[in-house]
Coordinates of C-alpha atoms in Angstrom, one line a residue:
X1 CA 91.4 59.3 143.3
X2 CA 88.8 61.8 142.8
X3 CA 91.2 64.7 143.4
X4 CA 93.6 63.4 141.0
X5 CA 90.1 63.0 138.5
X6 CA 89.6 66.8 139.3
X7 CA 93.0 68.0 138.6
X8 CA 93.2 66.1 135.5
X9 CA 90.2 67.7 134.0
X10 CA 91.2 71.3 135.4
X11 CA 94.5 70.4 133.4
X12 CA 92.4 69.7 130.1
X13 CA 90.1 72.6 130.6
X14 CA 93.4 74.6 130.5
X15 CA 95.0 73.4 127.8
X16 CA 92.3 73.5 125.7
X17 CA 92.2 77.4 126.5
X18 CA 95.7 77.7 125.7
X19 CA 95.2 76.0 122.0
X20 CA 92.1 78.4 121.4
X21 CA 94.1 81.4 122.2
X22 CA 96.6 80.4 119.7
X23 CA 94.1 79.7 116.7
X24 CA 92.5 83.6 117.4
X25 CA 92.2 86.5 115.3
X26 CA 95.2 88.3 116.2
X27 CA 97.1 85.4 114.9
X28 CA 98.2 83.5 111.8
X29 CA 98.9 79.8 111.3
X30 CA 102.8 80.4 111.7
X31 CA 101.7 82.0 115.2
X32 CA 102.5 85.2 114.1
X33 CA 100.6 88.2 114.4
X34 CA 97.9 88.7 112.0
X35 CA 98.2 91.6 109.4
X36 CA 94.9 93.0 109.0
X37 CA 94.2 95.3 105.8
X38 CA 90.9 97.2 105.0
X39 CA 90.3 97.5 101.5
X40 CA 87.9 101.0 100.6
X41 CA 85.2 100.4 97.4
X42 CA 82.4 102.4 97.3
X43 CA 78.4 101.5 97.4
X44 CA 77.4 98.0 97.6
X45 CA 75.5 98.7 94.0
X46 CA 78.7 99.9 91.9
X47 CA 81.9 97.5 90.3
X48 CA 83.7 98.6 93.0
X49 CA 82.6 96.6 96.0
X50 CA 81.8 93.4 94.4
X51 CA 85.2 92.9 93.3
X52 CA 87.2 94.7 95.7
X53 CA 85.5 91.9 97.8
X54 CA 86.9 89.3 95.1
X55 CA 90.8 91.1 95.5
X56 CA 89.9 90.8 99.5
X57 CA 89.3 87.2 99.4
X58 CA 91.7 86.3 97.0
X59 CA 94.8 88.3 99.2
X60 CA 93.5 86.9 102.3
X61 CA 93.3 82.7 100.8
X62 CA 97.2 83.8 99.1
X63 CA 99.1 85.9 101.4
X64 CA 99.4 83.9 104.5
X65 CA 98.9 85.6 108.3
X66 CA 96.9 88.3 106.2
X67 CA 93.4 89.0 106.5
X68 CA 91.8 91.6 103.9
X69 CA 88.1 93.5 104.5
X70 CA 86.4 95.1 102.5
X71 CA 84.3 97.6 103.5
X72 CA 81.5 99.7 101.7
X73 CA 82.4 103.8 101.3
X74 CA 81.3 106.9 99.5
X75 CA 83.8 106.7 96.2
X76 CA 86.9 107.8 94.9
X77 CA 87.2 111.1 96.7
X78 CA 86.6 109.6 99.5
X79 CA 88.9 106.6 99.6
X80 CA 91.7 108.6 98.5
X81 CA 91.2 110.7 101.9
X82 CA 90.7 107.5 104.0
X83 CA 94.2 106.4 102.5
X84 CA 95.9 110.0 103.4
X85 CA 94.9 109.5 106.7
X86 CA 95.5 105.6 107.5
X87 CA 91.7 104.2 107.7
X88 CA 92.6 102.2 104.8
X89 CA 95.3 100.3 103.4
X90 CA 93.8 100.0 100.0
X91 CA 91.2 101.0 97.9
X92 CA 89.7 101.9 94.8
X93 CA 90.0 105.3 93.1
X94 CA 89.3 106.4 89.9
X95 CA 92.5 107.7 88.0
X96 CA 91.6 111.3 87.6
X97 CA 90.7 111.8 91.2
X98 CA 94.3 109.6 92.2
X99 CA 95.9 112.3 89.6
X100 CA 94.3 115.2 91.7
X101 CA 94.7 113.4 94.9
X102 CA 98.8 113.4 94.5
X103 CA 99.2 116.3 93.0
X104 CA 97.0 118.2 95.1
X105 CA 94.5 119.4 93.0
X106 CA 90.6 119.7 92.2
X107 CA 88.9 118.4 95.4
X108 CA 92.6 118.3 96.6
X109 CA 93.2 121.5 96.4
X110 CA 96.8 122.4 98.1
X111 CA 96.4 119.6 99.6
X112 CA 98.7 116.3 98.2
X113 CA 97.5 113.2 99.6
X114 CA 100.0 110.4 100.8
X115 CA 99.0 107.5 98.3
X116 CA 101.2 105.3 95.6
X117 CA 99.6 103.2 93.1
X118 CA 99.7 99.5 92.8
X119 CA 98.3 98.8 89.5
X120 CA 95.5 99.8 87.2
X121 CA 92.5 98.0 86.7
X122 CA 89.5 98.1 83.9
X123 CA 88.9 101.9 82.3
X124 CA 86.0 103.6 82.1
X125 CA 85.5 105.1 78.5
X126 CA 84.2 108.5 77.4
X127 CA 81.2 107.7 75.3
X128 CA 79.6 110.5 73.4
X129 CA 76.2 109.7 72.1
X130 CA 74.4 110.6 69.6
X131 CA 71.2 109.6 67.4
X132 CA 71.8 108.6 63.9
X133 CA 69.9 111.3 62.1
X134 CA 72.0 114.1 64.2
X135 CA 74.3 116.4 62.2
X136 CA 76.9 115.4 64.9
X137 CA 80.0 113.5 62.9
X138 CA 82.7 114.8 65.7
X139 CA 83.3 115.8 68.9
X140 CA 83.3 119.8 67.6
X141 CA 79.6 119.3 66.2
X142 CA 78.9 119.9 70.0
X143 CA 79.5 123.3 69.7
X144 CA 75.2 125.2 69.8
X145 CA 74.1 122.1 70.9
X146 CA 72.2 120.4 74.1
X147 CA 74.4 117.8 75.7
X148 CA 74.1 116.1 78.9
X149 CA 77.5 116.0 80.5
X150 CA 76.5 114.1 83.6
X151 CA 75.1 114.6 87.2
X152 CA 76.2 118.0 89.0
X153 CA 79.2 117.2 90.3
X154 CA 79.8 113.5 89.1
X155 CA 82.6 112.3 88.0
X156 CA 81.3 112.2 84.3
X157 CA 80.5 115.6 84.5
X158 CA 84.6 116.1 85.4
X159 CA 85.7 113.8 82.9
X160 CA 83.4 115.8 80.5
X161 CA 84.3 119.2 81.5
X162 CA 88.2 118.2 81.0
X163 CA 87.5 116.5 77.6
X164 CA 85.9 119.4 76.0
X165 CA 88.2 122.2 77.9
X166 CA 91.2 120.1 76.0
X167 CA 89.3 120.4 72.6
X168 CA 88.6 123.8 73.3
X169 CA 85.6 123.9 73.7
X170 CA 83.4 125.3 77.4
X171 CA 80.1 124.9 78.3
X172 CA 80.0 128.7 76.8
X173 CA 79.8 126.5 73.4
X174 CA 77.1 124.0 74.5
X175 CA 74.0 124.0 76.0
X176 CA 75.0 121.7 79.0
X177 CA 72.7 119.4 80.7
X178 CA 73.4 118.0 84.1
X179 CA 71.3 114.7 83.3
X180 CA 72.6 111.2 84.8
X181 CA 73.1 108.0 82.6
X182 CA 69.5 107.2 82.7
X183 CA 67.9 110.6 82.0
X184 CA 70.6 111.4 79.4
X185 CA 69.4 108.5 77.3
X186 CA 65.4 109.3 78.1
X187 CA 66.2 112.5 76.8
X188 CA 67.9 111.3 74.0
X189 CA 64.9 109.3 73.0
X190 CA 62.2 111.8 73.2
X191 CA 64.9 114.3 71.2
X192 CA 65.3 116.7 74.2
X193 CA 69.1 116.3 73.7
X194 CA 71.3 116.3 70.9
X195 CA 74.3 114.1 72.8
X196 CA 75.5 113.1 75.8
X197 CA 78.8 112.4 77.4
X198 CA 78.9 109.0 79.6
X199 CA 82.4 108.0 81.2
X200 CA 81.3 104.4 82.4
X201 CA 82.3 100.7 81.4
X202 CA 81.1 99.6 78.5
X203 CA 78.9 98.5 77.7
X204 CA 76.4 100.4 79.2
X205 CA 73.1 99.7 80.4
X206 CA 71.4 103.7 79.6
X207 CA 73.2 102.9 75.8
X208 CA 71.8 99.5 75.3
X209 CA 68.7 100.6 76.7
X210 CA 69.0 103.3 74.2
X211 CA 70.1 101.6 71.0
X212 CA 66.6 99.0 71.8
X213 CA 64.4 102.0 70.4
X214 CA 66.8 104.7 68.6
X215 CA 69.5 104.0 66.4
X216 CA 72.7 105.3 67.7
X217 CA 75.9 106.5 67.0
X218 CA 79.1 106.8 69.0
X219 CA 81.3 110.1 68.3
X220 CA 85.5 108.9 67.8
X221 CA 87.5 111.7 68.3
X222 CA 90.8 111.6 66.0
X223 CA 94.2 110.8 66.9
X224 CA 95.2 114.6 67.4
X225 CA 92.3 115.1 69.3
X226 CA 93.3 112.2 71.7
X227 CA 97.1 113.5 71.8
X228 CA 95.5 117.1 73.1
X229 CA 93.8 115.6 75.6
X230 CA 95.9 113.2 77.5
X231 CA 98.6 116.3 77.1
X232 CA 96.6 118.5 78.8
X233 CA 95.4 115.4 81.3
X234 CA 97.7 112.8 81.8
X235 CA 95.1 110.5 83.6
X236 CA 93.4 109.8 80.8
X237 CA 94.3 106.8 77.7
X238 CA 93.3 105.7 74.8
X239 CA 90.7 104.1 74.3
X240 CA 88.5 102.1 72.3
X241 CA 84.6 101.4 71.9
X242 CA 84.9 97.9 69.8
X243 CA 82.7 97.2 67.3
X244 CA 80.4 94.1 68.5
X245 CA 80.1 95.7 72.5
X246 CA 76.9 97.1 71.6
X247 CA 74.8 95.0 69.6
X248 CA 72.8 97.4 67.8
X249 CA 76.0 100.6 67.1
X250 CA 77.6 98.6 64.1
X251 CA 80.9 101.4 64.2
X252 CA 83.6 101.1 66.7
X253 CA 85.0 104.4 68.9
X254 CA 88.5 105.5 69.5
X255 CA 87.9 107.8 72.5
X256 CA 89.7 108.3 75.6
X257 CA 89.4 106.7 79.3
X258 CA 90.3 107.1 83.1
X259 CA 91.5 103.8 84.7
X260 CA 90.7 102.9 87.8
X261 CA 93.6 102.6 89.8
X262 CA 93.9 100.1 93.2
X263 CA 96.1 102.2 95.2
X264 CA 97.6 102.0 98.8
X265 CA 98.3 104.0 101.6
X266 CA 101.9 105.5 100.7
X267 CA 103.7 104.1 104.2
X268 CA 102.2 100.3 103.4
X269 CA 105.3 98.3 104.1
X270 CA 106.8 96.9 100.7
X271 CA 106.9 93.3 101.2
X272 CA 102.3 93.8 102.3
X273 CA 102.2 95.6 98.6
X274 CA 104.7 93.2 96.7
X275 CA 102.6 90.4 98.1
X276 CA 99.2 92.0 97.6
X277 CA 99.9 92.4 93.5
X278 CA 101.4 89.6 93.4
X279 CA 98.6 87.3 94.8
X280 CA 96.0 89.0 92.3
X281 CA 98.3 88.7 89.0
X282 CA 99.0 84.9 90.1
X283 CA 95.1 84.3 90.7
X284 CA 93.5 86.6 88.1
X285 CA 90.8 83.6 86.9
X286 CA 89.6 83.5 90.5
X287 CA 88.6 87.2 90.2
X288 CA 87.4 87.0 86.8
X289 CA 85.1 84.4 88.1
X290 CA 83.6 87.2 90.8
X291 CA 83.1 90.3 87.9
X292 CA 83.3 90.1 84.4
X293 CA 84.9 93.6 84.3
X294 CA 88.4 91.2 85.3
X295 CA 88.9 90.4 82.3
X296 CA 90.7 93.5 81.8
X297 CA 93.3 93.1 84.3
X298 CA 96.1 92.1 82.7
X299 CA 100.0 92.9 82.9
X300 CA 100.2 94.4 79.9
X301 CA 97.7 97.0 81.3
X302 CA 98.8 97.3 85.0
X303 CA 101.4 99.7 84.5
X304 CA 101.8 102.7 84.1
X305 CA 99.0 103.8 87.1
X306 CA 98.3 107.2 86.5
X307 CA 100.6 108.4 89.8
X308 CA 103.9 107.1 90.8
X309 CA 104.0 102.9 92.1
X310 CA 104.1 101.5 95.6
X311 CA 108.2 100.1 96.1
X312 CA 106.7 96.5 96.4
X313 CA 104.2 96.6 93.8
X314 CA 107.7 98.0 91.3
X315 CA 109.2 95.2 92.8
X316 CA 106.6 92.4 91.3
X317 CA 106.4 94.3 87.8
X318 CA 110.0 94.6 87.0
X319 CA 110.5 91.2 87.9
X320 CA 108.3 90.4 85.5
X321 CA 109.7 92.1 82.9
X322 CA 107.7 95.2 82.5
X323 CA 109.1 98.4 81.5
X324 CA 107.3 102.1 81.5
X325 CA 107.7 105.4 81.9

């Protein structure tokens, strides 16, 4: 009797390893393998990571034997190189650097990275900024004056160098500043500046915490103006500043804006990328509830995505009805 007790609990000990193996990592509830994607942000104190973390969780509870991570990184450039090379699967990128990335140019140089788009996100508006009591009514008042076009080598500073090459204007015409958000709008306080150019979601923190002790005025550029430029560079739209975003600027902007594109290694198989847009677009209040800044997804803005679209994520749009260009 005690050997049969002994072989019965061997017996149990085994089966119960056979059971864990089949609940492991590597495996979904059907008992298939697992697909395991890694979704690219940026730093853990941007838009990016918090809700890339929101899309993670969202594809991971809605697309079944799929697990999504999302993991930390440098940016933009950056994730559009990890994609290229296949140490990511998605990822955040800002549109003018996925413009650059596929076409191989700026940071790309000759060098066309293999990434498709799966839809766009929020936008990050060009503000320009001025004070109130500046003779600065449009965007080619700029020209003799000091204006902070962003950090060297930002992507402010690109989006600002682009908007003002389209206008015809260079840095030949301004006194340029390389001054980030914060020291753009403490030099616009104590009058170092006359303006500054600020590609970032509105609204703003350095122009709230500008308009609390200034009174500020945002520069529209005119329809032409905004026809030269997304001519010249088709990753930016139009945009507008609305009237009520900042409290204390009673006039709204039309302006221009990059989106920011969630794009996907070009080789992701089409049913992973039909399934990945399709999970957010069905589940958009769940991400709203993560970020604010989700409020801007929608369908009508998805498409088009700055470069051309994943197969699978063409697949989920047209059978929603959407048309583009």
């Amino acid at each position: 009797m005690k050997k049969v007790g002994i072989w019965i609990i061997i017996l149990i000990f085994l089966l119960s390893l056979a059971g864990l193996s089949g609940c492991g990592s590597g495996s979904g509830s059907s008992g298939k393998p697992a697909t395991h994607l890694t979704f690219a942000t940026a730093g853990t104190g941007g838009t990016f990571y918090p809700l890339g973390g929101g899309m993670a969780k969202i594809i991971t509870k809605y697309v079944p034997n799929t697990q999504v991570t999302a993991e930390a990184t440098g940016g933009s450039v950056e994730n559009a190189r990890l994609l290229d090379k296949g140490e990511a699967d998605l990822a955040f990128v800002a549109g003018d650097v996925t413009y650059e990335a596929y076409n191989g140019l700026g940071d790309f140089q000759n060098n066309k990275k293999k990434i498709a788009a799966l839809f766009a996100t929020y936008s990050e508006p060009v503000h320009i900024v001025t004070l109130e009591d500046k003779p600065i009514n449009s965007v080619l008042d700029l020209k003799g004056k000091k204006v902070a076009v962003g950090s060297p080598g930002s992507g402010t500073e690109v989006k600002a160098r682009a908007l003002l090459n389209a206008l015809g204007i260079t840095y030949n015409d301004i006194d340029e500043q390389f001054l980030s958000f914060s020291e753009a709008s403490d030099a616009l306080k104590d009058n170092n500046i006359d303006a500054a150019i600020m590609a970032v979601g509105a609204p703003a923190s350095a122009v709230m915490d500008l308009s609390a002790v200034r009174k500020v005025k945002l520069i529209s550029l005119t329809p032409e103006q905004i026809s030269k430029v997304k001519e010249k560079y088709p990753y930016f739209t139009e945009s507008k500043i609305k009237k009520g975003v900042y409290e204390k600027i009673p006039k709204e902007a039309d302006t221009v804006a990059v989106p920011i594109v969630v794009a996907a290694r070009a080789d992701l198989p089409e049913q992973t990328a039909y399934d990945v847009v399709k999970a957010i677009f069905e589940h958009l209040p769940e991400l709203e509830a993560v970020h604010n800044v989700a409020r801007e997804i929608t369908l009508q803005t998805a498409v088009p995505a700055v470069i051309p679209l994943h197969p699978g994520a063409e697949k989920y749009f047209k059978e929603k009805g959407l048309t583009w260009k």
